[in-house]
């Protein structure tokens, strides 16, 4: 398995993990549902590279990175940071930072491909 394949796999797995975390917090409201859907759609778009997005993969990668950064900043601004109640938020942020790193590295590898 090459680095590109590994990173694509990591991106979909990390996207699904953060989506599931946000879905388990559905009682917190519609923003959590929309966040989960956003991670699933953008992660899948990076992983599957659908034909209708041909030539726009860089834009999709940047969109996933921006979405991840906005999610992290929103948690910093208004998230529950208390322990142990807010532990899920910390786990999600670790996952999202790993996702951000994977997408960034994947974008670097596919820059010249």
N, CA, C and O atoms as a GROMACS GRO file, in nm:
protein
  452
    1UNK      N    1   0.085  -0.118   0.000
    1UNK     CA    2   0.000   0.000   0.000
    1UNK      C    3   0.090   0.124   0.000
    1UNK      O    4   0.184   0.133   0.078
    2UNK      N    5   0.060   0.219  -0.088
    2UNK     CA    6   0.140   0.340  -0.091
    2UNK      C    7   0.082   0.446   0.004
    2UNK      O    8  -0.027   0.430   0.059
    3UNK      N    9   0.159   0.553   0.021
    3UNK     CA   10   0.116   0.658   0.114
    3UNK      C   11  -0.016   0.721   0.073
    3UNK      O   12  -0.098   0.755   0.158
    4UNK      N   13  -0.037   0.737  -0.057
    4UNK     CA   14  -0.160   0.799  -0.105
    4UNK      C   15  -0.282   0.714  -0.067
    4UNK      O   16  -0.383   0.767  -0.020
    5UNK      N   17  -0.273   0.584  -0.087
    5UNK     CA   18  -0.384   0.495  -0.051
    5UNK      C   19  -0.407   0.493   0.099
    5UNK      O   20  -0.521   0.496   0.145
    6UNK      N   21  -0.298   0.489   0.175
    6UNK     CA   22  -0.310   0.491   0.321
    6UNK      C   23  -0.380   0.618   0.367
    6UNK      O   24  -0.470   0.613   0.450
    7UNK      N   25  -0.339   0.733   0.313
    7UNK     CA   26  -0.397   0.861   0.354
    7UNK      C   27  -0.545   0.869   0.314
    7UNK      O   28  -0.626   0.920   0.392
    8UNK      N   29  -0.581   0.821   0.196
    8UNK     CA   30  -0.722   0.820   0.156
    8UNK      C   31  -0.804   0.735   0.253
    8UNK      O   32  -0.914   0.774   0.292
    9UNK      N   33  -0.750   0.620   0.291
    9UNK     CA   34  -0.818   0.535   0.388
    9UNK      C   35  -0.830   0.603   0.523
    9UNK      O   36  -0.936   0.598   0.587
   10UNK      N   37  -0.723   0.668   0.567
   10UNK     CA   38  -0.725   0.739   0.695
   10UNK      C   39  -0.828   0.851   0.692
   10UNK      O   40  -0.898   0.874   0.791
   11UNK      N   41  -0.838   0.921   0.580
   11UNK     CA   42  -0.933   1.032   0.568
   11UNK      C   43  -1.076   0.982   0.583
   11UNK      O   44  -1.155   1.044   0.654
   12UNK      N   45  -1.111   0.873   0.517
   12UNK     CA   46  -1.249   0.824   0.527
   12UNK      C   47  -1.277   0.771   0.668
   12UNK      O   48  -1.384   0.795   0.722
   13UNK      N   49  -1.182   0.699   0.726
   13UNK     CA   50  -1.202   0.645   0.861
   13UNK      C   51  -1.216   0.759   0.963
   13UNK      O   52  -1.307   0.757   1.045
   14UNK      N   53  -1.127   0.857   0.957
   14UNK     CA   54  -1.133   0.968   1.052
   14UNK      C   55  -1.258   1.053   1.032
   14UNK      O   56  -1.316   1.103   1.129
   15UNK      N   57  -1.301   1.069   0.906
   15UNK     CA   58  -1.425   1.142   0.879
   15UNK      C   59  -1.546   1.070   0.938
   15UNK      O   60  -1.634   1.133   0.996
   16UNK      N   61  -1.549   0.940   0.922
   16UNK     CA   62  -1.661   0.862   0.977
   16UNK      C   63  -1.659   0.867   1.130
   16UNK      O   64  -1.764   0.880   1.192
   17UNK      N   65  -1.542   0.858   1.190
   17UNK     CA   66  -1.533   0.864   1.337
   17UNK      C   67  -1.589   0.996   1.388
   17UNK      O   68  -1.672   0.996   1.479
   18UNK      N   69  -1.545   1.107   1.331
   18UNK     CA   70  -1.594   1.236   1.381
   18UNK      C   71  -1.743   1.254   1.350
   18UNK      O   72  -1.814   1.317   1.428
   19UNK      N   73  -1.791   1.198   1.237
   19UNK     CA   74  -1.934   1.205   1.207
   19UNK      C   75  -2.014   1.127   1.311
   19UNK      O   76  -2.117   1.174   1.358
   20UNK      N   77  -1.968   1.008   1.346
   20UNK     CA   78  -2.038   0.926   1.445
   20UNK      C   79  -2.038   0.997   1.581
   20UNK      O   80  -2.140   0.997   1.651
   21UNK      N   81  -1.926   1.056   1.618
   21UNK     CA   82  -1.922   1.130   1.745
   21UNK      C   83  -2.027   1.241   1.744
   21UNK      O   84  -2.099   1.259   1.842
   22UNK      N   85  -2.036   1.315   1.634
   22UNK     CA   86  -2.134   1.423   1.628
   22UNK      C   87  -2.278   1.370   1.623
   22UNK      O   88  -2.369   1.433   1.676
   23UNK      N   89  -2.297   1.256   1.560
   23UNK     CA   90  -2.432   1.197   1.558
   23UNK      C   91  -2.476   1.150   1.696
   23UNK      O   92  -2.595   1.155   1.728
   24UNK      N   93  -2.382   1.104   1.778
   24UNK     CA   94  -2.418   1.062   1.913
   24UNK      C   95  -2.457   1.180   2.000
   24UNK      O   96  -2.519   1.163   2.105
   25UNK      N   97  -2.422   1.299   1.957
   25UNK     CA   98  -2.456   1.422   2.031
   25UNK      C   99  -2.578   1.490   1.970
   25UNK      O  100  -2.599   1.610   1.989
   26UNK      N  101  -2.659   1.414   1.897
   26UNK     CA  102  -2.772   1.469   1.823
   26UNK      C  103  -2.869   1.546   1.914
   26UNK      O  104  -2.936   1.638   1.869
   27UNK      N  105  -2.876   1.507   2.039
   27UNK     CA  106  -2.961   1.580   2.133
   27UNK      C  107  -2.918   1.724   2.150
   27UNK      O  108  -2.994   1.807   2.200
   28UNK      N  109  -2.796   1.754   2.109
   28UNK     CA  110  -2.744   1.890   2.121
   28UNK      C  111  -2.797   1.981   2.011
   28UNK      O  112  -2.779   2.102   2.017
   29UNK      N  113  -2.861   1.923   1.910
   29UNK     CA  114  -2.925   2.007   1.809
   29UNK      C  115  -2.883   1.980   1.666
   29UNK      O  116  -2.798   1.896   1.637
   30UNK      N  117  -2.947   2.056   1.578
   30UNK     CA  118  -2.926   2.045   1.434
   30UNK      C  119  -2.781   2.071   1.394
   30UNK      O  120  -2.732   2.004   1.303
   31UNK      N  121  -2.709   2.165   1.455
   31UNK     CA  122  -2.570   2.186   1.413
   31UNK      C  123  -2.484   2.060   1.419
   31UNK      O  124  -2.396   2.040   1.336
   32UNK      N  125  -2.509   1.974   1.518
   32UNK     CA  126  -2.432   1.850   1.529
   32UNK      C  127  -2.467   1.754   1.416
   32UNK      O  128  -2.380   1.686   1.362
   33UNK      N  129  -2.595   1.748   1.379
   33UNK     CA  130  -2.637   1.665   1.267
   33UNK      C  131  -2.575   1.714   1.137
   33UNK      O  132  -2.521   1.635   1.059
   34UNK      N  133  -2.582   1.845   1.114
   34UNK     CA  134  -2.525   1.902   0.992
   34UNK      C  135  -2.373   1.882   0.987
   34UNK      O  136  -2.316   1.859   0.881
   35UNK      N  137  -2.309   1.892   1.102
   35UNK     CA  138  -2.165   1.870   1.108
   35UNK      C  139  -2.132   1.727   1.070
   35UNK      O  140  -2.038   1.703   0.994
   36UNK      N  141  -2.208   1.632   1.121
   36UNK     CA  142  -2.186   1.491   1.087
   36UNK      C  143  -2.205   1.468   0.937
   36UNK      O  144  -2.123   1.400   0.875
   37UNK      N  145  -2.309   1.524   0.880
   37UNK     CA  146  -2.335   1.509   0.737
   37UNK      C  147  -2.221   1.572   0.657
   37UNK      O  148  -2.176   1.516   0.557
   38UNK      N  149  -2.175   1.688   0.700
   38UNK     CA  150  -2.065   1.756   0.631
   38UNK      C  151  -1.939   1.672   0.627
   38UNK      O  152  -1.874   1.661   0.523
   39UNK      N  153  -1.904   1.612   0.741
   39UNK     CA  154  -1.784   1.528   0.744
   39UNK      C  155  -1.801   1.404   0.657
   39UNK      O  156  -1.707   1.363   0.590
   40UNK      N  157  -1.920   1.344   0.657
   40UNK     CA  158  -1.943   1.226   0.574
   40UNK      C  159  -1.935   1.259   0.426
   40UNK      O  160  -1.871   1.186   0.349
   41UNK      N  161  -1.999   1.366   0.385
   41UNK     CA  162  -2.001   1.404   0.244
   41UNK      C  163  -1.862   1.445   0.195
   41UNK      O  164  -1.817   1.398   0.091
   42UNK      N  165  -1.795   1.531   0.269
   42UNK     CA  166  -1.662   1.577   0.226
   42UNK      C  167  -1.559   1.465   0.232
   42UNK      O  168  -1.476   1.453   0.143
   43UNK      N  169  -1.564   1.383   0.337
   43UNK     CA  170  -1.472   1.270   0.346
   43UNK      C  171  -1.492   1.173   0.231
   43UNK      O  172  -1.395   1.124   0.173
   44UNK      N  173  -1.618   1.145   0.199
   44UNK     CA  174  -1.648   1.055   0.087
   44UNK      C  175  -1.604   1.116  -0.046
   44UNK      O  176  -1.557   1.044  -0.134
   45UNK      N  177  -1.619   1.246  -0.061
   45UNK     CA  178  -1.579   1.312  -0.186
   45UNK      C  179  -1.428   1.304  -0.206
   45UNK      O  180  -1.381   1.290  -0.319
   46UNK      N  181  -1.352   1.314  -0.098
   46UNK     CA  182  -1.206   1.299  -0.108
   46UNK      C  183  -1.172   1.154  -0.138
   46UNK      O  184  -1.086   1.127  -0.222
   47UNK      N  185  -1.236   1.062  -0.070
   47UNK     CA  186  -1.203   0.920  -0.084
   47UNK      C  187  -1.242   0.864  -0.221
   47UNK      O  188  -1.160   0.801  -0.288
   48UNK      N  189  -1.366   0.887  -0.261
   48UNK     CA  190  -1.417   0.824  -0.383
   48UNK      C  191  -1.386   0.901  -0.511
   48UNK      O  192  -1.393   0.845  -0.620
   49UNK      N  193  -1.352   1.029  -0.499
   49UNK     CA  194  -1.319   1.114  -0.614
   49UNK      C  195  -1.423   1.097  -0.727
   49UNK      O  196  -1.388   1.050  -0.835
   50UNK      N  197  -1.549   1.136  -0.702
   50UNK     CA  198  -1.653   1.116  -0.803
   50UNK      C  199  -1.623   1.193  -0.932
   50UNK      O  200  -1.558   1.297  -0.931
   51UNK      N  201  -1.671   1.137  -1.043
   51UNK     CA  202  -1.643   1.193  -1.175
   51UNK      C  203  -1.690   1.337  -1.190
   51UNK      O  204  -1.624   1.417  -1.255
   52UNK      N  205  -1.805   1.372  -1.129
   52UNK     CA  206  -1.856   1.507  -1.146
   52UNK      C  207  -1.769   1.612  -1.075
   52UNK      O  208  -1.787   1.732  -1.096
   53UNK      N  209  -1.674   1.566  -0.993
   53UNK     CA  210  -1.580   1.658  -0.928
   53UNK      C  211  -1.442   1.652  -0.993
   53UNK      O  212  -1.345   1.706  -0.938
   54UNK      N  213  -1.432   1.587  -1.108
   54UNK     CA  214  -1.303   1.576  -1.177
   54UNK      C  215  -1.245   1.716  -1.200
   54UNK      O  216  -1.313   1.807  -1.246
   55UNK      N  217  -1.119   1.729  -1.166
   55UNK     CA  218  -1.052   1.858  -1.180
   55UNK      C  219  -1.075   1.952  -1.063
   55UNK      O  220  -1.020   2.062  -1.059
   56UNK      N  221  -1.157   1.910  -0.968
   56UNK     CA  222  -1.188   1.995  -0.852
   56UNK      C  223  -1.148   1.929  -0.720
   56UNK      O  224  -1.190   1.973  -0.613
   57UNK      N  225  -1.068   1.826  -0.727
   57UNK     CA  226  -1.030   1.754  -0.606
   57UNK      C  227  -0.956   1.844  -0.507
   57UNK      O  228  -0.974   1.832  -0.386
   58UNK      N  229  -0.874   1.932  -0.557
   58UNK     CA  230  -0.802   2.025  -0.469
   58UNK      C  231  -0.902   2.110  -0.390
   58UNK      O  232  -0.884   2.132  -0.271
   59UNK      N  233  -1.006   2.157  -0.457
   59UNK     CA  234  -1.110   2.236  -0.391
   59UNK      C  235  -1.180   2.155  -0.283
   59UNK      O  236  -1.209   2.206  -0.175
   60UNK      N  237  -1.208   2.028  -0.311
   60UNK     CA  238  -1.273   1.941  -0.213
   60UNK      C  239  -1.182   1.920  -0.092
   60UNK      O  240  -1.228   1.922   0.022
   61UNK      N  241  -1.054   1.900  -0.117
   61UNK     CA  242  -0.957   1.883  -0.007
   61UNK      C  243  -0.952   2.008   0.080
   61UNK      O  244  -0.954   1.999   0.203
   62UNK      N  245  -0.946   2.124   0.016
   62UNK     CA  246  -0.944   2.249   0.092
   62UNK      C  247  -1.074   2.268   0.170
   62UNK      O  248  -1.074   2.318   0.282
   63UNK      N  249  -1.186   2.229   0.109
   63UNK     CA  250  -1.315   2.242   0.177
   63UNK      C  251  -1.318   2.155   0.302
   63UNK      O  252  -1.367   2.198   0.406
   64UNK      N  253  -1.267   2.032   0.293
   64UNK     CA  254  -1.264   1.944   0.411
   64UNK      C  255  -1.171   2.001   0.517
   64UNK      O  256  -1.203   1.995   0.636
   65UNK      N  257  -1.058   2.055   0.477
   65UNK     CA  258  -0.967   2.115   0.576
   65UNK      C  259  -1.032   2.236   0.642
   65UNK      O  260  -1.023   2.252   0.764
   66UNK      N  261  -1.097   2.322   0.564
   66UNK     CA  262  -1.164   2.440   0.620
   66UNK      C  263  -1.278   2.399   0.713
   66UNK      O  264  -1.293   2.457   0.821
   67UNK      N  265  -1.357   2.301   0.672
   67UNK     CA  266  -1.468   2.252   0.754
   67UNK      C  267  -1.416   2.200   0.888
   67UNK      O  268  -1.476   2.224   0.992
   68UNK      N  269  -1.305   2.129   0.884
   68UNK     CA  270  -1.245   2.074   1.005
   68UNK      C  271  -1.195   2.186   1.097
   68UNK      O  272  -1.219   2.182   1.217
   69UNK      N  273  -1.128   2.284   1.041
   69UNK     CA  274  -1.077   2.396   1.121
   69UNK      C  275  -1.193   2.474   1.183
   69UNK      O  276  -1.186   2.512   1.300
   70UNK      N  277  -1.298   2.498   1.107
   70UNK     CA  278  -1.414   2.570   1.160
   70UNK      C  279  -1.479   2.491   1.273
   70UNK      O  280  -1.521   2.550   1.373
   71UNK      N  281  -1.487   2.360   1.259
   71UNK     CA  282  -1.543   2.276   1.365
   71UNK      C  283  -1.459   2.286   1.493
   71UNK      O  284  -1.513   2.297   1.603
   72UNK      N  285  -1.328   2.282   1.478
   72UNK     CA  286  -1.239   2.293   1.594
   72UNK      C  287  -1.254   2.429   1.659
   72UNK      O  288  -1.264   2.438   1.782
   73UNK      N  289  -1.256   2.536   1.579
   73UNK     CA  290  -1.270   2.671   1.634
   73UNK      C  291  -1.404   2.690   1.703
   73UNK      O  292  -1.412   2.760   1.804
   74UNK      N  293  -1.510   2.630   1.648
   74UNK     CA  294  -1.642   2.641   1.712
   74UNK      C  295  -1.640   2.574   1.848
   74UNK      O  296  -1.698   2.625   1.944
   75UNK      N  297  -1.573   2.459   1.858
   75UNK     CA  298  -1.562   2.391   1.988
   75UNK      C  299  -1.482   2.477   2.086
   75UNK      O  300  -1.518   2.488   2.203
   76UNK      N  301  -1.373   2.537   2.038
   76UNK     CA  302  -1.293   2.624   2.125
   76UNK      C  303  -1.378   2.739   2.177
   76UNK      O  304  -1.367   2.776   2.294
   77UNK      N  305  -1.463   2.795   2.091
   77UNK     CA  306  -1.544   2.910   2.129
   77UNK      C  307  -1.661   2.872   2.220
   77UNK      O  308  -1.689   2.942   2.317
   78UNK      N  309  -1.731   2.762   2.189
   78UNK     CA  310  -1.855   2.735   2.263
   78UNK      C  311  -1.868   2.592   2.314
   78UNK      O  312  -1.970   2.558   2.374
   79UNK      N  313  -1.767   2.509   2.291
   79UNK     CA  314  -1.778   2.368   2.330
   79UNK      C  315  -1.766   2.345   2.479
   79UNK      O  316  -1.715   2.429   2.554
   80UNK      N  317  -1.813   2.229   2.522
   80UNK     CA  318  -1.804   2.187   2.662
   80UNK      C  319  -1.664   2.133   2.687
   80UNK      O  320  -1.627   2.026   2.637
   81UNK      N  321  -1.586   2.206   2.764
   81UNK     CA  322  -1.449   2.166   2.791
   81UNK      C  323  -1.431   2.110   2.933
   81UNK      O  324  -1.319   2.086   2.977
   82UNK      N  325  -1.542   2.091   3.002
   82UNK     CA  326  -1.534   2.037   3.137
   82UNK      C  327  -1.506   1.887   3.131
   82UNK      O  328  -1.541   1.819   3.034
   83UNK      N  329  -1.444   1.839   3.235
   83UNK     CA  330  -1.418   1.694   3.244
   83UNK      C  331  -1.495   1.640   3.362
   83UNK      O  332  -1.498   1.706   3.466
   84UNK      N  333  -1.556   1.527   3.354
   84UNK     CA  334  -1.552   1.430   3.245
   84UNK      C  335  -1.660   1.451   3.139
   84UNK      O  336  -1.658   1.383   3.036
   85UNK      N  337  -1.753   1.544   3.161
   85UNK     CA  338  -1.865   1.561   3.067
   85UNK      C  339  -1.819   1.596   2.926
   85UNK      O  340  -1.880   1.550   2.829
   86UNK      N  341  -1.716   1.674   2.913
   86UNK     CA  342  -1.670   1.719   2.782
   86UNK      C  343  -1.563   1.632   2.718
   86UNK      O  344  -1.503   1.670   2.618
   87UNK      N  345  -1.538   1.516   2.776
   87UNK     CA  346  -1.433   1.428   2.724
   87UNK      C  347  -1.455   1.391   2.577
   87UNK      O  348  -1.360   1.381   2.500
   88UNK      N  349  -1.579   1.371   2.538
   88UNK     CA  350  -1.609   1.338   2.400
   88UNK      C  351  -1.561   1.447   2.305
   88UNK      O  352  -1.514   1.419   2.195
   89UNK      N  353  -1.573   1.571   2.348
   89UNK     CA  354  -1.525   1.683   2.267
   89UNK      C  355  -1.374   1.677   2.246
   89UNK      O  356  -1.325   1.703   2.136
   90UNK      N  357  -1.301   1.643   2.350
   90UNK     CA  358  -1.156   1.630   2.338
   90UNK      C  359  -1.118   1.516   2.243
   90UNK      O  360  -1.026   1.528   2.162
   91UNK      N  361  -1.190   1.406   2.253
   91UNK     CA  362  -1.164   1.292   2.164
   91UNK      C  363  -1.193   1.333   2.019
   91UNK      O  364  -1.116   1.301   1.929
   92UNK      N  365  -1.303   1.404   1.998
   92UNK     CA  366  -1.337   1.450   1.863
   92UNK      C  367  -1.230   1.544   1.810
   92UNK      O  368  -1.196   1.538   1.692
   93UNK      N  369  -1.178   1.631   1.894
   93UNK     CA  370  -1.076   1.726   1.847
   93UNK      C  371  -0.947   1.656   1.810
   93UNK      O  372  -0.880   1.695   1.715
   94UNK      N  373  -0.910   1.552   1.884
   94UNK     CA  374  -0.792   1.473   1.848
   94UNK      C  375  -0.814   1.409   1.712
   94UNK      O  376  -0.727   1.414   1.625
   95UNK      N  377  -0.931   1.350   1.693
   95UNK     CA  378  -0.966   1.289   1.565
   95UNK      C  379  -0.962   1.393   1.453
   95UNK      O  380  -0.910   1.366   1.345
   96UNK      N  381  -1.017   1.510   1.478
   96UNK     CA  382  -1.022   1.614   1.375
   96UNK      C  383  -0.883   1.668   1.343
   96UNK      O  384  -0.855   1.701   1.227
   97UNK      N  385  -0.797   1.678   1.442
   97UNK     CA  386  -0.659   1.721   1.414
   97UNK      C  387  -0.586   1.616   1.330
   97UNK      O  388  -0.509   1.651   1.241
   98UNK      N  389  -0.610   1.489   1.359
   98UNK     CA  390  -0.551   1.383   1.277
   98UNK      C  391  -0.608   1.388   1.135
   98UNK      O  392  -0.534   1.369   1.038
   99UNK      N  393  -0.737   1.414   1.123
   99UNK     CA  394  -0.800   1.427   0.992
   99UNK      C  395  -0.738   1.544   0.915
   99UNK      O  396  -0.706   1.531   0.797
  100UNK      N  397  -0.723   1.655   0.981
  100UNK     CA  398  -0.663   1.773   0.918
  100UNK      C  399  -0.523   1.742   0.867
  100UNK      O  400  -0.487   1.779   0.755
  101UNK      N  401  -0.444   1.674   0.948
  101UNK     CA  402  -0.308   1.637   0.908
  101UNK      C  403  -0.310   1.541   0.789
  101UNK      O  404  -0.229   1.555   0.697
  102UNK      N  405  -0.401   1.445   0.790
  102UNK     CA  406  -0.410   1.347   0.681
  102UNK      C  407  -0.451   1.415   0.550
  102UNK      O  408  -0.393   1.386   0.445
  103UNK      N  409  -0.548   1.503   0.556
  103UNK     CA  410  -0.593   1.572   0.433
  103UNK      C  411  -0.483   1.664   0.382
  103UNK      O  412  -0.459   1.671   0.261
  104UNK      N  413  -0.416   1.733   0.472
  104UNK     CA  414  -0.306   1.822   0.433
  104UNK      C  415  -0.196   1.743   0.362
  104UNK      O  416  -0.148   1.783   0.257
  105UNK      N  417  -0.157   1.631   0.422
  105UNK     CA  418  -0.052   1.549   0.362
  105UNK      C  419  -0.099   1.488   0.230
  105UNK      O  420  -0.021   1.480   0.135
  106UNK      N  421  -0.222   1.446   0.223
  106UNK     CA  422  -0.278   1.390   0.099
  106UNK      C  423  -0.277   1.497  -0.011
  106UNK      O  424  -0.243   1.468  -0.126
  107UNK      N  425  -0.314   1.619   0.024
  107UNK     CA  426  -0.313   1.728  -0.073
  107UNK      C  427  -0.171   1.754  -0.124
  107UNK      O  428  -0.151   1.780  -0.242
  108UNK      N  429  -0.074   1.747  -0.035
  108UNK     CA  430   0.065   1.764  -0.076
  108UNK      C  431   0.109   1.654  -0.171
  108UNK      O  432   0.178   1.680  -0.270
  109UNK      N  433   0.070   1.529  -0.143
  109UNK     CA  434   0.109   1.417  -0.227
  109UNK      C  435   0.042   1.421  -0.364
  109UNK      O  436   0.100   1.378  -0.464
  110UNK      N  437  -0.080   1.472  -0.370
  110UNK     CA  438  -0.153   1.472  -0.496
  110UNK      C  439  -0.134   1.602  -0.574
  110UNK      O  440  -0.191   1.619  -0.682
  111UNK      N  441  -0.055   1.692  -0.520
  111UNK     CA  442  -0.034   1.821  -0.586
  111UNK      C  443   0.022   1.805  -0.727
  111UNK      O  444  -0.022   1.873  -0.819
  112UNK      N  445   0.116   1.715  -0.742
  112UNK     CA  446   0.181   1.696  -0.872
  112UNK      C  447   0.129   1.573  -0.946
  112UNK      O  448   0.176   1.541  -1.055
  113UNK      N  449   0.034   1.505  -0.886
  113UNK     CA  450  -0.017   1.380  -0.949
  113UNK      C  451  -0.122   1.410  -1.052
  113UNK      O  452  -0.175   1.318  -1.115
   0.00000   0.00000   0.00000
